[in-house]
Amino acid sequence: MTRDGLFRFGGEFRDSLREVAFRDARFAEMLRQCRLIFLISAILNTLFLASDWRFHGTPHFFVAVPARLAVVFASLLCFALVRRATRFSQAQGVLIGWEVTTALAVALLVSSRSDLALFVVLMLPSIFYLVAPTAFRWSMVLGVGCSALMLAGYLGRGPMPTTLPGLILVLVMLNFALGLVVVHGNRLRRLEWAATQAERQAKDELVASQAMIERIFMAVPIPLIVTSREEGRFLRGNDAAKRYFGEEVTQAQVQDILLDGGNRRMIARLLHEQEQIKSHEAKVRDGSGAVRDVLITATTLPIGEAPAVVAGIVDITDRKAAEARTRLQATHDALTGLPNRLLFGERLQRELARMARKGGAVGLFLIDLDDFKSVNDTLGHDAGDALLIQAAARLSAAIGPEDFVARLGGDEFIVLSAERLTAAQALAKGERLIEVLRQPCEHAGQTIATRASLGLAFAPEHDRDAVELMKDADLALYRAKANGRNMAIVYEPAMRAAMARRVAVCQGLAGALKEERILPFYQPQVALDTGRIIGFEALARWRHAERGIIPAAAFQEGFRTPRSPTGSAMRSSLRR
């Protein structure tokens, strides 16, 4: 067996099912060929029958005429029978019967050793080999058998010719050569059929693939459009595209739908450089004329000789709106609507980065409402909420166009300013902010009086880091609270040093309390008029491991707390 699946000897398919398929495919052609063979055989032998009258009066006449009649009759009978054949085997059986009958009859005819007898001896096997469409094994059996009959008939009467060895050799060579021709013909026909079948199958698969791709293209739920790359003309769109852009989408131009010219040029550049784009955000006009946000994914695709662009469009308008709502909820205070600590931190980092690149200044005005807890305790949390809303509105109205106000949490607000201010100007601005918060707030028929304390810190004068700058403003606010509240104070480096000392004292006291190093020292109380002891007072003393006994005046700062908590994480940690 060769690589093409054919027998080397015979040229037929080794796979029986494939051979059957080949024969079935050529069955109609085989029937036409058989009918033609039988018809020509009947006509020719009828004509030869007329020429055989020249043997009239000779013994051969009574051999030739019946033989010719037998061939004519067999040809006509086979012509009728083969028309009823429905399978290859039936048609082959009729053809084999005709070949056997013809070979026997012609073997009788060549016994006359006429001038044409030798020619017929060589011609009839050739016809069987080359014309009769039988299976290879029958072609060889009938070809060899016909040659043997022809030789036997030719030699049957009269003396042996002197050319007998040569005649036998010629017949052997003829059968061998004709067998090779049959093998070669079988191979060519089957290879041609296999190639035709493969081509047909490839075409069918291509058509099926194109049909499937077309169905998928039309069924994809997102808009898909095909545009010419050079002209920007829409060539076609799927059903989703027609619903999104309207039924007339194929008559539109890219500029009719993709609104931003700069975006169009960017898309064209990306397609030129990379042959594709992925998730490119743009604005388009839909079929109703509304502007929608979309993501475009596109790739170039040759259609004929002209390059085209296939693009998929995903509408993200609702998603962006949801993201915007989520972003607003995540970055703004639900009660006052002001930016919250998260958004303020982002803005502060951005302003400090701008300052580092271009120069300038950043100022922080940290504001805390005084006695806010008492408002909640005495008037209720709804009054406290109303106060916070009023404070937010007043601060928003009081700041400049370049300022940024946020609520950090609780009763704490902060204003970020990019103005370069002197200490006096900053204090004046802080006093104005406090003043707007001093105005009474009306709620449920009650007047709520309010005051505020404010701490100021500036970059780059005090610090360039966002965390440290917030600590500076917090320390200034702490000092304003400690000094009586309702005032604005600018941060000074000494505040950080004082706070560091207080933190150190607090940490030392925490250890002393744990180790029971805080001792009571009792001091007697003496009546001056009698000199008698009338009582004792207990004084706290710290037995320090290195400094010995320390009086309370040296560590009372560790027990001092601000008059009103501000909600700042920094001050809370210091108080602890």
XYZ file of C-alpha atoms in Angstrom:
576
model
C 0.000 0.000 0.000
C 1.321 3.458 -0.881
C 1.010 6.615 1.167
C -2.012 7.690 -0.884
C -3.988 4.656 0.371
C -3.869 2.714 -2.961
C -2.640 -0.785 -3.658
C 0.620 -0.782 -5.593
C -0.692 -3.714 -7.601
C -4.101 -2.837 -8.939
C -4.262 0.877 -8.109
C -7.497 0.488 -6.146
C -8.226 1.845 -2.691
C -7.114 -0.400 0.116
C -9.985 0.856 2.251
C -12.977 -1.138 1.020
C -15.470 1.496 2.119
C -13.607 4.156 0.211
C -13.441 1.910 -2.862
C -17.175 1.360 -2.638
C -17.704 5.108 -2.380
C -15.529 5.636 -5.476
C -17.463 3.054 -7.451
C -20.776 4.484 -6.329
C -19.638 7.925 -7.378
C -18.712 6.640 -10.863
C -21.670 4.272 -11.194
C -23.691 6.517 -13.508
C -20.666 6.989 -15.770
C -20.059 3.206 -15.741
C -23.644 2.588 -16.866
C -23.275 5.037 -19.761
C -20.001 3.396 -20.770
C -21.510 -0.115 -20.615
C -24.526 0.888 -22.691
C -22.204 2.473 -25.251
C -20.033 -0.690 -25.396
C -23.035 -2.946 -25.866
C -24.588 -0.713 -28.503
C -21.386 -0.339 -30.527
C -20.746 -4.097 -30.227
C -24.218 -4.861 -31.606
C -23.825 -2.393 -34.495
C -20.289 -3.495 -35.469
C -21.066 -7.201 -35.281
C -24.175 -6.656 -37.419
C -21.964 -5.008 -40.028
C -19.415 -7.804 -39.715
C -22.253 -10.307 -40.138
C -22.976 -8.810 -43.552
C -19.315 -9.144 -44.507
C -19.257 -12.779 -43.359
C -21.468 -13.747 -46.314
C -18.250 -13.994 -48.275
C -17.732 -17.336 -46.515
C -21.013 -18.604 -47.991
C -20.516 -22.098 -49.316
C -17.569 -22.779 -47.027
C -17.562 -24.658 -43.699
C -16.507 -21.443 -41.862
C -19.790 -19.791 -42.908
C -21.710 -22.033 -40.511
C -19.314 -21.028 -37.714
C -19.079 -17.274 -38.403
C -22.797 -16.541 -38.799
C -23.927 -18.191 -35.511
C -20.979 -16.580 -33.686
C -21.848 -13.147 -35.013
C -25.498 -13.618 -34.185
C -24.574 -14.734 -30.659
C -22.498 -11.595 -30.111
C -25.262 -9.353 -31.484
C -27.885 -11.061 -29.350
C -25.688 -10.977 -26.225
C -24.936 -7.249 -26.788
C -28.612 -6.342 -27.156
C -29.554 -8.455 -24.133
C -26.850 -6.915 -21.981
C -27.888 -3.435 -23.201
C -31.376 -4.125 -21.841
C -30.192 -5.735 -18.605
C -27.674 -3.075 -17.663
C -30.369 -0.425 -17.713
C -31.947 -2.163 -14.721
C -28.738 -2.334 -12.703
C -28.780 -0.311 -9.455
C -25.394 -1.326 -8.057
C -21.880 -1.620 -9.363
C -21.836 -5.379 -8.808
C -24.974 -5.845 -10.928
C -23.594 -3.803 -13.804
C -20.231 -5.602 -13.524
C -21.975 -8.994 -13.658
C -23.748 -8.033 -16.894
C -20.472 -6.757 -18.341
C -18.607 -9.967 -17.384
C -21.305 -12.062 -19.055
C -20.976 -10.012 -22.233
C -17.172 -10.330 -22.197
C -17.296 -14.126 -21.742
C -19.893 -14.559 -24.509
C -18.012 -12.256 -26.861
C -14.678 -13.969 -26.168
C -16.121 -17.429 -26.883
C -17.835 -16.301 -30.067
C -14.821 -14.399 -31.388
C -12.572 -17.391 -30.533
C -14.668 -19.383 -33.023
C -14.399 -16.608 -35.586
C -10.599 -16.375 -35.487
C -10.342 -20.096 -36.188
C -10.708 -19.162 -39.884
C -7.250 -17.585 -39.773
C -8.488 -14.910 -42.131
C -6.529 -11.761 -42.829
C -8.167 -10.008 -39.896
C -8.058 -12.951 -37.488
C -4.624 -12.163 -36.086
C -5.603 -8.520 -35.649
C -8.713 -9.590 -33.701
C -6.608 -11.883 -31.510
C -4.646 -8.836 -30.348
C -7.496 -6.293 -30.414
C -10.220 -7.993 -28.324
C -8.081 -8.410 -25.122
C -7.076 -4.759 -25.505
C -10.753 -3.750 -25.599
C -11.437 -5.782 -22.469
C -8.504 -4.181 -20.646
C -8.983 -0.598 -21.762
C -12.720 -0.155 -22.298
C -14.606 -2.500 -19.957
C -14.986 -0.727 -16.530
C -14.632 -3.765 -14.274
C -12.696 -4.270 -11.043
C -8.975 -4.829 -11.467
C -9.076 -8.550 -10.671
C -11.815 -9.117 -13.274
C -9.983 -6.963 -15.796
C -6.912 -9.178 -15.401
C -8.856 -12.477 -15.353
C -10.954 -11.596 -18.384
C -8.016 -10.043 -20.257
C -5.764 -13.062 -19.749
C -8.658 -15.470 -20.348
C -9.645 -13.681 -23.537
C -6.030 -13.845 -24.808
C -5.940 -17.570 -24.060
C -9.237 -18.180 -25.884
C -8.107 -16.085 -28.840
C -4.869 -18.046 -29.083
C -6.703 -21.367 -28.714
C -9.245 -20.433 -31.387
C -6.542 -19.197 -33.755
C -4.535 -22.408 -33.352
C -7.511 -24.752 -33.164
C -7.626 -25.692 -36.882
C -4.806 -26.196 -39.318
C -1.113 -26.596 -38.879
C 0.786 -24.657 -36.237
C 2.205 -21.428 -37.668
C 5.921 -20.910 -37.578
C 5.364 -17.639 -35.715
C 3.686 -19.366 -32.757
C 6.451 -18.563 -30.219
C 6.465 -14.939 -31.300
C 2.667 -14.765 -31.117
C 2.670 -16.180 -27.594
C 5.397 -13.722 -26.590
C 3.449 -10.821 -28.089
C 0.314 -11.832 -26.192
C 2.258 -12.085 -22.925
C 3.832 -8.670 -23.476
C 0.454 -7.244 -24.498
C -1.225 -8.508 -21.316
C 1.632 -7.232 -19.177
C 1.592 -3.801 -20.805
C -2.173 -3.529 -20.720
C -2.160 -4.583 -17.046
C 0.233 -1.702 -16.287
C -2.024 0.655 -18.229
C -5.021 -0.517 -16.196
C -3.095 -0.039 -12.929
C -2.005 3.422 -13.995
C -5.530 4.320 -15.106
C -6.997 3.051 -11.861
C -4.550 5.149 -9.837
C -5.153 8.283 -11.869
C -8.912 7.999 -11.684
C -8.900 7.377 -7.962
C -6.367 10.104 -7.189
C -8.402 12.514 -9.277
C -11.573 11.451 -7.481
C -9.871 11.759 -4.072
C -8.588 15.227 -4.968
C -12.024 16.224 -6.199
C -13.627 14.886 -3.035
C -11.077 16.694 -0.865
C -11.662 19.935 -2.766
C -15.419 19.507 -2.525
C -15.156 18.734 1.172
C -12.937 21.771 1.691
C -15.433 23.931 -0.178
C -18.310 22.485 1.818
C -16.438 23.072 5.064
C -15.561 26.591 3.941
C -19.166 27.298 3.063
C -20.306 25.796 6.366
C -17.648 27.785 8.220
C -18.655 30.985 6.453
C -22.290 30.285 7.223
C -21.476 29.603 10.864
C -19.321 32.741 11.100
C -22.117 34.732 9.501
C -24.628 33.345 11.994
C -22.273 34.063 14.883
C -21.564 37.564 13.517
C -25.251 38.348 13.331
C -26.089 36.699 16.670
C -23.380 38.372 18.793
C -25.279 40.494 21.342
C -22.856 43.434 21.166
C -22.708 45.734 18.116
C -20.178 44.547 15.512
C -19.401 46.785 12.535
C -17.122 46.507 9.521
C -15.734 49.716 8.038
C -13.383 50.509 5.194
C -10.063 51.598 6.616
C -9.262 54.249 4.034
C -12.672 55.865 3.519
C -14.160 55.328 6.966
C -17.369 54.052 5.383
C -19.508 51.492 7.186
C -19.709 48.291 5.127
C -21.974 46.188 7.299
C -23.169 45.604 10.834
C -24.800 42.799 12.763
C -28.299 42.862 14.209
C -27.078 44.364 17.489
C -25.350 47.178 15.559
C -28.553 47.903 13.636
C -30.499 48.078 16.870
C -27.857 50.319 18.468
C -27.065 52.664 15.581
C -30.222 52.268 13.504
C -31.108 50.271 10.402
C -29.236 52.740 8.163
C -25.904 52.044 9.840
C -24.361 50.715 6.603
C -24.927 54.102 4.964
C -23.091 56.026 7.686
C -19.513 57.261 7.977
C -17.232 56.871 10.979
C -17.318 60.628 11.637
C -21.122 60.463 11.865
C -20.905 58.172 14.892
C -17.463 58.663 16.479
C -17.762 62.270 17.578
C -14.302 63.320 18.792
C -11.961 64.026 15.887
C -8.918 63.632 18.117
C -10.168 60.237 19.209
C -10.705 59.211 15.575
C -7.147 60.167 14.730
C -5.831 58.253 17.747
C -7.743 55.130 16.707
C -6.437 55.455 13.141
C -2.874 55.815 14.450
C -3.175 52.794 16.730
C -4.570 50.684 13.901
C -1.765 51.808 11.626
C 0.938 51.033 14.213
C -0.452 47.919 15.882
C -3.112 46.633 13.454
C -5.523 46.442 16.399
C -6.828 48.270 19.454
C -8.152 46.858 22.705
C -10.763 48.433 24.972
C -10.333 51.972 23.712
C -12.773 54.345 25.415
C -14.688 56.788 23.235
C -17.989 58.616 22.876
C -20.393 57.702 20.066
C -23.823 58.804 18.918
C -26.412 56.030 18.889
C -29.404 55.659 16.624
C -31.558 57.961 18.767
C -28.948 60.719 18.663
C -27.870 60.243 22.300
C -24.171 60.376 23.167
C -22.981 57.169 24.799
C -19.715 56.030 26.385
C -18.324 52.888 24.765
C -15.281 50.629 24.695
C -14.028 49.851 21.188
C -12.006 46.747 20.331
C -10.980 46.611 16.678
C -8.621 44.841 14.297
C -7.729 45.240 10.653
C -8.989 42.603 8.239
C -8.435 42.407 4.459
C -11.688 42.153 2.530
C -10.848 41.597 -1.106
C -8.060 43.989 -2.010
C -9.111 46.781 0.349
C -8.203 46.748 4.067
C -11.148 46.922 6.435
C -11.632 47.287 10.179
C -13.825 44.985 12.269
C -14.857 46.613 15.531
C -16.824 45.453 18.539
C -18.556 48.101 20.657
C -19.474 47.675 24.326
C -21.703 50.330 25.864
C -20.312 51.385 29.262
C -22.571 54.394 29.860
C -24.474 52.738 32.693
C -21.303 51.225 34.093
C -19.549 54.594 34.156
C -22.581 56.170 35.809
C -22.543 53.418 38.433
C -18.794 53.877 38.910
C -19.309 57.608 39.286
C -22.007 57.006 41.914
C -19.784 54.514 43.711
C -16.856 56.917 43.528
C -19.023 59.724 44.872
C -20.199 57.552 47.757
C -16.638 56.442 48.500
C -15.116 59.932 48.381
C -17.853 62.153 49.809
C -19.448 62.474 53.201
C -23.006 61.153 53.204
C -24.283 63.768 55.690
C -22.766 67.020 54.430
C -21.929 66.124 50.825
C -18.374 67.387 51.322
C -15.321 65.418 50.177
C -14.263 62.940 52.846
C -10.877 62.027 54.288
C -10.053 59.722 51.334
C -10.611 62.358 48.668
C -8.902 65.003 50.766
C -5.814 62.784 51.089
C -5.691 62.350 47.297
C -6.067 66.119 46.755
C -3.384 66.904 49.339
C -0.919 64.490 47.724
C -1.657 65.993 44.308
C -1.145 69.569 45.536
C 2.121 68.674 47.292
C 3.382 66.965 44.111
C 2.442 70.060 42.097
C 4.282 72.227 44.612
C 7.384 70.032 44.326
C 7.349 70.375 40.527
C 6.331 74.010 40.048
C 6.833 75.672 43.411
C 4.177 77.524 45.370
C 2.631 76.676 48.709
C 0.029 74.477 50.369
C -1.870 75.538 53.480
C -3.989 73.442 55.817
C -6.732 74.964 58.012
C -7.836 72.225 60.422
C -11.148 73.158 62.094
C -12.861 71.538 65.083
C -16.266 72.608 66.445
C -16.093 73.449 70.154
C -18.449 71.710 72.594
C -20.053 69.681 69.803
C -20.566 66.725 72.145
C -22.703 68.826 74.445
C -24.978 69.694 71.526
C -25.548 65.999 70.835
C -26.021 65.265 74.536
C -28.451 68.095 75.277
C -30.329 68.667 72.004
C -30.008 65.282 70.302
C -28.104 63.910 67.357
C -30.511 65.432 64.852
C -29.489 68.868 66.130
C -25.837 67.848 65.879
C -26.381 66.703 62.283
C -28.086 69.976 61.424
C -25.146 71.866 62.925
C -22.663 69.845 60.850
C -24.673 70.477 57.660
C -24.801 74.216 58.393
C -21.059 74.290 59.146
C -20.268 72.504 55.866
C -22.443 74.900 53.874
C -20.897 77.971 55.520
C -17.331 76.764 54.977
C -18.081 75.932 51.312
C -19.438 79.449 50.807
C -16.535 81.114 52.626
C -13.581 79.532 50.822
C -12.014 80.821 47.624
C -12.340 79.248 44.165
C -8.967 77.543 44.476
C -9.594 76.214 48.002
C -10.812 72.746 48.893
C -12.921 71.900 51.940
C -13.547 68.411 53.338
C -15.046 66.758 56.381
C -12.505 64.449 58.024
C -15.023 62.890 60.416
C -17.039 63.764 63.491
C -17.013 67.543 63.982
C -13.678 68.042 62.209
C -13.324 69.900 58.901
C -10.293 70.952 56.907
C -9.641 73.554 54.229
C -6.784 73.101 51.791
C -5.453 76.276 50.165
C -2.881 76.652 47.395
C -2.333 80.366 48.110
C 1.057 81.556 49.338
C 0.156 83.450 52.536
C 2.136 85.129 55.266
C 1.481 84.126 58.871
C -0.654 87.246 59.362
C -2.655 86.618 56.207
C -3.157 82.990 57.164
C -4.373 83.959 60.638
C -6.760 86.514 59.111
C -8.157 83.870 56.781
C -8.490 81.438 59.685
C -10.343 84.061 61.739
C -12.761 84.617 58.852
C -13.484 80.873 58.731
C -14.059 80.791 62.502
C -16.278 83.870 62.262
C -18.669 82.234 59.781
C -18.956 79.290 62.164
C -19.760 81.559 65.158
C -23.118 82.482 63.659
C -25.982 80.751 65.515
C -27.739 77.831 63.839
C -31.519 77.463 63.911
C -32.988 73.976 64.300
C -36.496 72.898 65.300
C -37.251 76.331 66.721
C -34.082 76.362 68.800
C -30.974 78.477 68.386
C -27.720 76.537 68.585
C -24.675 78.601 69.440
C -21.402 77.288 68.126
C -17.756 78.120 68.162
C -14.709 76.571 66.533
C -10.973 76.191 67.030
C -8.525 76.185 64.115
C -4.946 75.024 63.584
C -2.839 76.138 60.626
C 0.185 74.515 58.972
C 1.935 75.266 55.674
C 4.172 73.595 53.153
C 7.004 73.990 52.495
C 7.608 76.166 55.617
C 6.591 73.522 58.161
C 6.745 70.211 56.299
C 6.654 68.800 52.764
C 5.216 65.396 53.643
C 1.428 65.017 53.785
C 1.384 62.984 57.008
C 3.742 65.328 58.825
C 1.910 68.399 57.595
C -1.357 66.989 58.973
C 0.380 66.383 62.314
C 1.531 69.991 62.347
C -1.995 71.305 61.766
C -3.266 68.917 64.427
C -0.727 70.172 66.980
C -1.710 73.762 66.229
C -5.371 72.867 66.759
C -4.458 71.123 70.011
C -2.737 74.292 71.182
C -5.811 76.375 70.259
C -7.976 74.013 72.331
C -5.557 74.159 75.249
C -5.399 77.967 75.137
C -9.138 78.412 75.555
C -10.653 77.457 72.193
C -12.520 79.684 69.719
C -9.261 80.852 68.168
C -6.829 80.181 65.311
C -3.169 79.304 65.926
C -0.327 78.748 63.461
C 1.911 75.745 64.004
C 5.338 76.315 65.595
C 8.124 73.712 65.886
C 8.076 74.135 69.678
C 4.626 72.561 69.709
C 6.040 69.313 68.373
C 8.810 69.357 70.988
C 6.293 69.965 73.802
C 4.101 67.192 72.526
C 7.104 64.871 72.324
C 7.874 65.637 75.961
C 4.295 64.984 76.977
C 4.286 61.683 75.061
C 7.502 60.673 76.804
C 5.996 61.518 80.201
C 2.854 59.571 79.380
C 4.841 56.546 78.328
C 6.942 56.748 81.486
C 3.851 57.111 83.675
C 2.255 54.101 82.001
C 5.283 52.046 82.975
C 5.364 53.516 86.473
C 1.719 52.674 87.091
C 2.303 49.148 85.875
C 5.352 48.740 88.137
C 3.622 50.514 91.090
C 6.223 53.301 91.240
C 3.606 56.028 91.944
C 3.733 56.443 95.725
C 1.585 58.441 98.190
C 3.512 60.875 100.398
C 1.441 62.110 103.356
C 1.810 65.703 104.522
C 0.331 66.704 107.904
C -2.064 69.617 108.299
C -1.332 71.623 111.523
C -3.620 74.132 113.250
C -1.667 77.342 113.663
C -3.397 78.429 116.841
C -2.890 75.190 118.742
C -0.056 73.521 116.900
C -2.004 70.286 116.791
C -2.145 67.960 113.688
C -5.672 68.065 112.387
C -5.303 66.046 109.189
C -3.154 64.762 106.355
C -3.096 65.295 102.597
C -1.760 62.678 100.159
C 0.792 63.861 97.607
C 1.725 61.752 94.527
C 5.414 61.018 94.057
C 7.118 59.067 91.250
C 9.943 56.836 92.303
C 12.010 57.063 89.141
C 14.684 54.435 88.476
C 17.280 57.047 87.525
C 16.040 60.381 88.920
C 14.885 59.169 92.258
C 11.739 60.657 93.884
C 10.035 63.077 91.459
C 7.343 65.492 92.698
C 3.956 65.688 90.981
C 4.692 69.051 89.407
C 7.298 67.327 87.201
C 4.852 64.828 85.713
C 1.403 66.388 86.040
C 1.560 67.207 82.303
C 0.989 63.520 81.617
C -2.455 63.702 83.215
C -3.553 66.864 81.434
C -6.202 66.382 78.716
C -7.537 68.876 76.191
C -10.861 70.416 77.070
C -12.640 68.992 74.031
C -11.714 65.965 71.909
C -11.189 66.762 68.217
C -11.557 63.338 66.672
C -8.046 63.372 65.218
C -6.215 60.073 65.345
C -3.018 61.925 66.224
C -4.498 63.686 69.282
C -6.298 60.541 70.382
C -3.042 58.619 70.416
C -1.353 61.424 72.372
C -4.108 61.481 75.008
C -3.761 57.737 75.493
